CSV table of C-alpha atoms and ligand atoms in Angstrom, one decimal:
chain,number,residue,atom,x,y,z
P,216,UNK,CA,135.3,100.7,39.5
P,217,UNK,CA,135.9,99.0,36.3
P,218,UNK,CA,139.4,98.0,35.1
P,219,UNK,CA,141.3,100.7,33.1
P,220,UNK,CA,142.0,99.6,29.6
P,221,UNK,CA,145.7,100.0,28.5
P,222,UNK,CA,144.6,102.0,25.6
P,223,UNK,CA,143.8,104.8,28.0
P,224,UNK,CA,147.5,105.3,28.8
P,225,UNK,CA,149.0,104.1,25.5
P,226,UNK,CA,152.4,102.5,25.4
P,227,UNK,CA,154.3,105.8,26.1
P,228,UNK,CA,152.0,106.5,29.2
P,229,UNK,CA,152.4,103.0,30.5
P,230,UNK,CA,156.2,103.1,30.4
P,231,UNK,CA,156.2,106.5,32.1
P,232,UNK,CA,154.0,104.9,34.9
P,233,UNK,CA,156.5,102.0,35.2
P,234,UNK,CA,159.4,104.5,35.3
P,235,UNK,CA,157.9,106.7,38.0
P,236,UNK,CA,157.6,103.5,40.2
P,237,UNK,CA,161.1,102.4,39.6
P,238,UNK,CA,163.5,104.5,41.5
P,239,UNK,CA,167.2,103.4,40.9
P,240,UNK,CA,168.7,102.1,44.1
P,241,UNK,CA,172.2,101.5,42.8
P,242,UNK,CA,174.8,104.2,42.2
P,243,UNK,CA,176.1,102.4,38.9
P,244,UNK,CA,172.7,102.9,37.2
P,245,UNK,CA,173.7,106.0,35.2
P,246,UNK,CA,170.7,105.9,32.8
P,247,UNK,CA,167.6,103.7,33.5
P,248,UNK,CA,164.2,103.6,31.7
P,249,UNK,CA,163.7,106.2,29.0
P,250,UNK,CA,166.6,106.2,26.5
P,251,UNK,CA,167.3,103.6,23.7
P,252,UNK,CA,169.3,101.7,26.1
P,253,UNK,CA,170.3,101.7,29.8
P,254,UNK,CA,173.8,102.8,30.9
P,255,UNK,CA,175.8,101.3,33.8
P,256,UNK,CA,179.0,102.5,35.2
P,257,UNK,CA,181.7,99.9,35.0
P,258,UNK,CA,184.4,102.2,36.4
P,259,UNK,CA,186.6,103.0,33.4
P,260,UNK,CA,184.0,102.1,30.9
P,261,UNK,CA,180.2,102.2,30.6
P,262,UNK,CA,178.0,99.2,29.8
P,263,UNK,CA,174.9,99.7,27.7
P,264,UNK,CA,172.0,97.3,27.6
P,265,UNK,CA,168.8,97.1,25.6
P,266,UNK,CA,166.1,94.5,24.8
P,267,UNK,CA,163.4,94.3,22.2
P,268,UNK,CA,160.9,91.6,21.2
P,269,UNK,CA,159.5,90.5,17.9
P,270,UNK,CA,156.1,88.7,18.2
P,271,UNK,CA,154.4,86.6,15.5
P,272,UNK,CA,151.2,88.2,14.3
P,273,UNK,CA,152.2,91.6,15.8
P,274,UNK,CA,155.7,92.3,14.3
P,275,UNK,CA,156.0,89.7,11.6
P,276,UNK,CA,153.8,87.3,9.5
P,277,UNK,CA,155.4,84.1,8.4
P,278,UNK,CA,153.1,83.9,5.5
P,279,UNK,CA,155.3,86.3,3.8
P,280,UNK,CA,158.5,86.8,6.0
P,281,UNK,CA,161.2,84.1,5.4
P,282,UNK,CA,162.1,82.7,8.7
P,283,UNK,CA,165.8,83.7,8.3
P,284,UNK,CA,164.7,87.4,8.0
P,285,UNK,CA,162.7,87.1,11.2
P,286,UNK,CA,166.0,86.1,13.0
P,287,UNK,CA,168.1,88.7,11.3
P,288,UNK,CA,165.6,91.5,11.9
P,289,UNK,CA,165.4,90.6,15.6
P,290,UNK,CA,169.2,91.1,15.8
P,291,UNK,CA,169.1,94.3,13.8
P,292,UNK,CA,166.4,96.0,15.9
P,293,UNK,CA,168.5,95.4,19.0
P,294,UNK,CA,171.7,96.5,17.4
P,295,UNK,CA,169.9,99.6,16.2
P,296,UNK,CA,169.2,100.6,19.8
P,297,UNK,CA,172.8,100.2,20.7
P,298,UNK,CA,173.9,102.4,17.7
P,299,UNK,CA,171.4,104.9,18.9
P,300,UNK,CA,173.6,105.3,22.0
P,301,UNK,CA,176.7,105.9,19.7
P,302,UNK,CA,178.0,102.5,20.8
P,303,UNK,CA,178.9,99.2,19.0
P,304,UNK,CA,177.1,96.2,20.1
P,305,UNK,CA,179.2,93.3,21.6
P,306,UNK,CA,176.9,90.5,22.8
P,307,UNK,CA,173.3,89.3,22.6
P,308,UNK,CA,171.1,86.9,24.5
P,309,UNK,CA,168.2,85.4,22.7
P,310,UNK,CA,165.0,84.1,24.4
P,311,UNK,CA,162.3,82.4,22.4
P,312,UNK,CA,158.8,81.0,23.0
P,313,UNK,CA,158.0,78.6,20.3
P,314,UNK,CA,154.7,76.7,19.6
P,315,UNK,CA,154.5,73.2,18.2
P,316,UNK,CA,153.7,74.3,14.7
P,317,UNK,CA,157.4,75.1,14.3
P,318,UNK,CA,159.7,72.3,13.2
P,319,UNK,CA,163.5,71.9,13.9
P,320,UNK,CA,164.1,73.0,10.2
P,321,UNK,CA,162.1,76.2,11.0
P,322,UNK,CA,164.0,77.1,14.1
P,323,UNK,CA,167.3,76.3,12.2
P,324,UNK,CA,166.2,78.9,9.5
P,325,UNK,CA,165.5,81.5,12.2
P,326,UNK,CA,168.9,80.8,13.8
P,327,UNK,CA,170.5,81.1,10.3
P,328,UNK,CA,169.3,84.7,10.3
P,329,UNK,CA,170.5,85.3,13.9
P,330,UNK,CA,173.9,84.0,13.2
P,331,UNK,CA,174.1,86.0,9.9
P,332,UNK,CA,173.3,89.1,12.1
P,333,UNK,CA,176.0,88.0,14.6
P,334,UNK,CA,178.5,87.8,11.8
P,335,UNK,CA,177.4,91.1,10.1
P,336,UNK,CA,177.6,93.1,13.4
P,337,UNK,CA,180.6,91.1,14.9
P,338,UNK,CA,178.7,90.1,18.0
P,339,UNK,CA,178.7,87.0,20.1
P,340,UNK,CA,175.5,85.1,21.1
P,341,UNK,CA,176.2,84.2,24.7
P,342,UNK,CA,172.8,82.8,26.0
P,343,UNK,CA,169.1,83.1,26.2
P,344,UNK,CA,166.1,81.0,27.2
P,345,UNK,CA,163.9,78.5,25.3
P,346,UNK,CA,160.3,77.8,26.1
P,347,UNK,CA,157.2,76.4,24.6
P,348,UNK,CA,154.3,78.7,23.6
P,349,UNK,CA,150.6,78.2,23.3
P,350,UNK,CA,150.6,79.9,20.0
P,351,UNK,CA,152.9,81.4,17.4
P,352,UNK,CA,156.6,82.5,18.1
P,353,UNK,CA,158.2,85.2,20.2
P,354,UNK,CA,161.8,86.2,19.9
P,355,UNK,CA,163.3,88.5,22.6
P,356,UNK,CA,166.8,89.7,22.2
P,357,UNK,CA,168.9,91.5,24.7
P,358,UNK,CA,172.0,93.3,23.4
P,359,UNK,CA,175.0,94.8,25.2
P,360,UNK,CA,177.9,97.0,24.2
P,361,UNK,CA,180.9,98.6,25.9
P,362,UNK,CA,181.5,102.4,25.7
P,363,UNK,CA,184.4,104.5,26.6
P,364,UNK,CA,183.6,107.3,29.2
P,365,UNK,CA,182.0,110.2,27.4
P,366,UNK,CA,181.1,108.2,24.3
P,367,UNK,CA,177.4,107.5,25.0
P,368,UNK,CA,174.9,109.9,23.4
P,369,UNK,CA,171.6,110.3,25.0
P,370,UNK,CA,168.2,111.6,23.7
P,371,UNK,CA,168.4,114.5,26.1
P,372,UNK,CA,171.4,116.7,24.9
P,373,UNK,CA,170.1,118.7,22.0
P,374,UNK,CA,170.8,122.4,22.2
P,375,UNK,CA,169.1,125.4,20.5
P,376,UNK,CA,170.2,125.9,16.9
P,377,UNK,CA,171.6,122.3,16.6
P,378,UNK,CA,171.0,120.8,13.2
P,379,UNK,CA,168.5,117.9,13.2
P,380,UNK,CA,169.9,115.1,10.9
P,381,UNK,CA,168.7,111.8,9.8
P,382,UNK,CA,170.4,108.8,8.2
P,383,UNK,CA,169.4,107.0,5.0
P,384,UNK,CA,165.8,107.6,4.0
P,385,UNK,CA,162.4,107.3,5.6
P,386,UNK,CA,159.1,105.5,5.0
P,387,UNK,CA,160.5,102.6,3.0
P,388,UNK,CA,159.8,99.9,5.6
P,389,UNK,CA,156.3,101.1,5.9
P,390,UNK,CA,155.8,101.1,2.2
P,391,UNK,CA,157.2,97.6,2.1
P,392,UNK,CA,154.7,96.4,4.7
P,393,UNK,CA,151.7,97.9,2.7
P,394,UNK,CA,152.9,96.1,-0.4
P,395,UNK,CA,153.4,92.8,1.4
P,396,UNK,CA,150.0,93.1,3.0
P,397,UNK,CA,148.3,93.9,-0.2
P,398,UNK,CA,149.9,91.0,-2.0
P,399,UNK,CA,148.9,88.6,0.9
P,400,UNK,CA,145.3,89.7,0.7
P,401,UNK,CA,145.2,89.1,-3.1
P,402,UNK,CA,146.8,85.7,-2.7
P,403,UNK,CA,144.4,84.7,0.1
P,404,UNK,CA,141.4,85.7,-2.0
P,405,UNK,CA,142.7,83.9,-5.1
P,406,UNK,CA,145.6,81.5,-4.6
P,407,UNK,CA,146.0,81.2,-8.4
P,408,UNK,CA,147.4,84.7,-8.4
P,409,UNK,CA,151.1,84.5,-7.3
P,410,UNK,CA,152.3,87.7,-5.6
P,411,UNK,CA,154.5,89.9,-7.7
P,412,UNK,CA,157.1,91.4,-5.5
P,413,UNK,CA,159.8,91.9,-8.2
P,414,UNK,CA,158.8,95.5,-9.0
P,415,UNK,CA,159.8,96.9,-5.6
P,416,UNK,CA,162.7,94.9,-4.2
P,417,UNK,CA,164.1,97.8,-2.1
P,418,UNK,CA,161.0,98.5,0.1
P,419,UNK,CA,160.5,94.8,0.6
P,420,UNK,CA,164.1,94.4,1.8
P,421,UNK,CA,163.7,97.5,4.1
P,422,UNK,CA,160.6,95.9,5.7
P,423,UNK,CA,161.8,92.3,6.0
P,424,UNK,CA,165.6,92.7,6.6
P,425,UNK,CA,166.5,96.0,8.1
P,426,UNK,CA,170.1,97.0,8.7
P,427,UNK,CA,171.3,98.8,11.8
P,428,UNK,CA,173.4,101.9,11.1
P,429,UNK,CA,176.8,100.6,12.6
P,430,UNK,CA,178.5,102.3,9.6
P,431,UNK,CA,177.5,105.7,11.0
P,432,UNK,CA,178.8,104.9,14.5
P,433,UNK,CA,182.0,104.0,12.8
P,434,UNK,CA,182.0,107.2,10.8
P,435,UNK,CA,181.3,109.3,13.9
P,436,UNK,CA,184.1,107.6,15.7
P,437,UNK,CA,186.6,108.1,12.9
P,438,UNK,CA,185.7,111.8,12.3
P,439,UNK,CA,185.5,112.7,15.9
P,440,UNK,CA,181.9,113.7,15.5
P,441,UNK,CA,179.7,113.8,18.7
P,442,UNK,CA,176.1,114.1,18.2
P,443,UNK,CA,174.5,116.2,21.0
P,444,UNK,CA,171.4,113.8,21.1
P,445,UNK,CA,170.5,110.7,19.2
P,446,UNK,CA,167.9,107.9,19.0
P,447,UNK,CA,166.8,105.4,16.4
P,448,UNK,CA,163.6,105.8,14.5
P,449,UNK,CA,161.5,102.6,15.1
P,450,UNK,CA,158.0,104.1,15.4
P,451,UNK,CA,158.1,107.0,12.9
P,452,UNK,CA,160.2,110.2,12.6
P,453,UNK,CA,157.6,112.3,14.3
P,454,UNK,CA,157.4,110.1,17.4
P,455,UNK,CA,161.1,110.1,17.6
P,456,UNK,CA,161.7,113.8,17.2
P,457,UNK,CA,159.0,114.5,19.7
P,458,UNK,CA,160.6,112.1,22.1
P,459,UNK,CA,164.0,113.6,21.5
P,460,UNK,CA,162.9,117.2,21.9
P,461,UNK,CA,160.9,116.4,25.1
P,462,UNK,CA,163.9,114.6,26.6
P,463,UNK,CA,166.1,117.6,25.7
P,464,UNK,CA,163.3,120.1,26.8
P,465,UNK,CA,163.5,121.9,23.4
P,466,UNK,CA,161.3,122.7,20.4
P,467,UNK,CA,162.1,122.1,16.8
P,468,UNK,CA,161.5,123.1,13.3
P,469,UNK,CA,161.3,120.4,10.7
P,470,UNK,CA,161.0,120.9,6.9
P,471,UNK,CA,158.8,118.6,4.9
P,472,UNK,CA,160.8,119.4,1.7
P,473,UNK,CA,164.0,118.1,3.3
P,474,UNK,CA,162.8,114.6,4.4
P,475,UNK,CA,164.8,111.9,2.5
P,476,UNK,CA,162.5,109.4,0.6
P,477,UNK,CA,163.7,106.8,-1.8
P,478,UNK,CA,162.4,106.9,-5.4
P,479,UNK,CA,160.9,103.4,-5.0
P,480,UNK,CA,159.1,104.4,-1.7
P,481,UNK,CA,157.6,107.4,-3.6
P,482,UNK,CA,156.6,105.4,-6.6
P,483,UNK,CA,154.8,102.6,-4.5
P,484,UNK,CA,153.1,105.1,-2.2
P,485,UNK,CA,151.8,107.2,-5.1
P,486,UNK,CA,150.4,104.0,-6.6
P,487,UNK,CA,148.3,103.4,-3.4
P,488,UNK,CA,147.4,107.1,-2.9
P,489,UNK,CA,149.4,107.7,0.3
P,490,UNK,CA,151.5,111.0,0.5
P,491,UNK,CA,155.0,109.9,0.8
P,492,UNK,CA,155.8,112.5,3.5
P,493,UNK,CA,153.0,111.0,5.8
P,494,UNK,CA,154.8,107.6,5.6
P,495,UNK,CA,158.2,109.3,6.2
P,496,UNK,CA,156.8,111.0,9.3
P,497,UNK,CA,154.7,108.2,10.8
P,498,UNK,CA,155.7,104.9,9.0
P,499,UNK,CA,157.5,102.6,11.4
P,500,UNK,CA,160.5,100.4,11.4
P,501,UNK,CA,162.9,102.5,9.5
P,502,UNK,CA,165.7,101.8,12.0
P,503,UNK,CA,167.6,104.9,10.8
P,504,UNK,CA,169.3,107.3,13.2
P,505,UNK,CA,167.8,110.6,14.2
P,506,UNK,CA,170.4,112.9,15.8
P,507,UNK,CA,171.3,116.5,16.4
P,508,UNK,CA,174.7,118.2,15.7
P,509,UNK,CA,176.2,121.4,16.9
P,510,UNK,CA,176.7,123.5,13.7
P,511,UNK,CA,180.5,123.1,14.0
P,512,UNK,CA,180.2,119.2,13.7
P,513,UNK,CA,177.6,119.6,11.0
P,514,UNK,CA,180.4,120.9,8.6
P,515,UNK,CA,182.0,117.5,9.0
P,516,UNK,CA,179.0,115.6,7.6
P,517,UNK,CA,177.5,117.9,5.1
P,518,UNK,CA,179.0,116.2,2.1
P,519,UNK,CA,178.1,112.7,3.3
P,520,UNK,CA,175.2,111.4,1.2
P,521,UNK,CA,174.1,109.1,4.0
P,522,UNK,CA,173.1,112.0,6.1
P,523,UNK,CA,170.4,114.6,5.5
P,524,UNK,CA,169.7,117.7,7.6
P,525,UNK,CA,166.0,118.0,8.1
P,526,UNK,CA,165.5,120.9,10.6
P,527,UNK,CA,166.8,122.6,13.6
P,528,UNK,CA,166.3,122.7,17.4
P,529,UNK,CA,164.5,125.7,18.9
P,530,UNK,CA,163.9,126.9,22.5
P,531,UNK,CA,161.7,125.0,24.9
P,532,UNK,CA,159.0,127.6,24.7
P,533,UNK,CA,158.6,127.0,21.0
P,534,UNK,CA,156.4,124.1,19.8
P,535,UNK,CA,157.7,121.0,17.9
P,536,UNK,CA,156.7,122.0,14.5
P,537,UNK,CA,157.0,121.1,10.7
P,538,UNK,CA,156.9,123.5,7.9
P,539,UNK,CA,155.0,121.9,5.1
P,540,UNK,CA,155.8,122.3,1.4
P,541,UNK,CA,153.0,124.9,1.2
P,542,UNK,CA,154.8,126.9,3.8
P,543,UNK,CA,152.2,126.3,6.5
P,544,UNK,CA,153.6,125.4,9.9
P,545,UNK,CA,151.8,122.8,12.0
P,546,UNK,CA,152.5,121.0,15.2
P,547,UNK,CA,154.1,117.5,14.9
P,548,UNK,CA,151.9,114.8,16.2
P,549,UNK,CA,152.6,111.4,17.7
P,550,UNK,CA,150.9,109.3,15.1
P,551,UNK,CA,153.4,106.5,14.7
P,552,UNK,CA,153.3,102.9,16.1
P,553,UNK,CA,152.0,102.5,19.6
P,554,UNK,CA,151.6,99.0,21.0
P,555,UNK,CA,148.1,99.8,22.8
P,556,UNK,CA,146.8,102.0,20.0
P,557,UNK,CA,146.8,105.4,21.6
X,873,ADP,P1,162.9,101.6,21.8
X,873,ADP,O1,161.7,102.0,20.9
X,873,ADP,O2,164.1,102.5,21.7
X,873,ADP,O3,163.2,100.1,21.8
X,873,ADP,P2,160.9,101.7,23.8
X,873,ADP,O4,159.9,102.7,23.5
X,873,ADP,O5,160.6,100.3,23.6
X,873,ADP,O6,162.3,102.1,23.2
X,873,ADP,O7,161.2,101.9,25.3
X,873,ADP,C1,161.5,103.2,25.9
X,873,ADP,C2,162.2,103.0,27.3
X,873,ADP,O8,161.3,102.2,28.2
X,873,ADP,C3,163.5,102.1,27.2
X,873,ADP,O9,164.4,102.7,28.2
X,873,ADP,C4,163.0,100.8,27.7
X,873,ADP,O10,164.0,100.0,28.3
X,873,ADP,C5,161.9,101.1,28.7
X,873,ADP,N1,160.8,100.1,28.8
X,873,ADP,C6,160.0,99.6,27.9
X,873,ADP,N2,159.2,98.7,28.4
X,873,ADP,C7,159.4,98.6,29.6
X,873,ADP,C8,159.0,97.8,30.7
X,873,ADP,N3,158.0,96.9,30.6
X,873,ADP,N4,159.5,97.9,32.0
X,873,ADP,C9,160.5,98.7,32.1
X,873,ADP,N5,161.1,99.5,31.2
X,873,ADP,C10,160.6,99.5,30.0
X,874,MG,MG1,165.3,102.9,20.0
């Protein structure tokens, strides 16, 4: 028998396989594999834990990403998974594997970004690990946060008729990536042509230096709003919504016309002949929050311009659908980022 390529399972399938072989032995493991973070019972509190890696050549390209942004982004993507549980982050551990092409100054620049992230999100760096790498740089961050009992929001709590909401806008980070890749290609073909990035500052910032939505966790806290289900959007809205609905055992109806897309994202994508809603659905790295609200809680957010209602939850016997601008209804598909390309 020949070995099975990982692309046969895909990233999602591989994680499912690992999960099925990892029964929790301990009673304090409240939530293990499968949500944005794990949840442990501390008695009168819960502890949440999450980890995410950034790998050079896979997640970032130092030919256009300033090193401080790589450090900041590594912090933001972890904090984002904490926010996705409705919890403020408190501490991080940073592990790095670094090859000899990196100087002390380069590592200082990366840590400048990490420390900026710590200051911005009010978290403490409390440890990590440092190793040599054969090639490139890998940054792996673990983030933890404390929650009051009943505060944690899982992916699995969505109820029929809940309003599906999203924070900020979608597709901007993907548009930024396309722009940076295009300018890199032009520069590599002719180094006399300097990249012109000044026309599209917003989408570049969204790609290089994403912000985790701690502001919304604050808002939910202050207004006593409890999303019924939540996750962050790291691999596209369609992937996230399919995962949230599957975890909740529900269907959904999403509306193309309601998807929030920034004017700059639209302008750039139209320039490169990509339909903006495709980027909003499948483009990765938005790090916005996708959440569902009971209609009574929705009244508390409907005037907040950071939050857009984009659809509603349907019973489990209905598919996960999107109604397009032309009124056709089609099934949502998982076309966003997948580490093993399936
Ligand atoms: P996110 O995009 O929110 O970071 P992932 O898709 O990376 O989440 O992971 C989904 C779930 O699978 C999480 O609970 C994560 O901790 C878990 N997971 C991912 N990779 C592994 C692994 N190699 N071993 C065990 N659990 C994993
Ligand atoms: Mg997540």
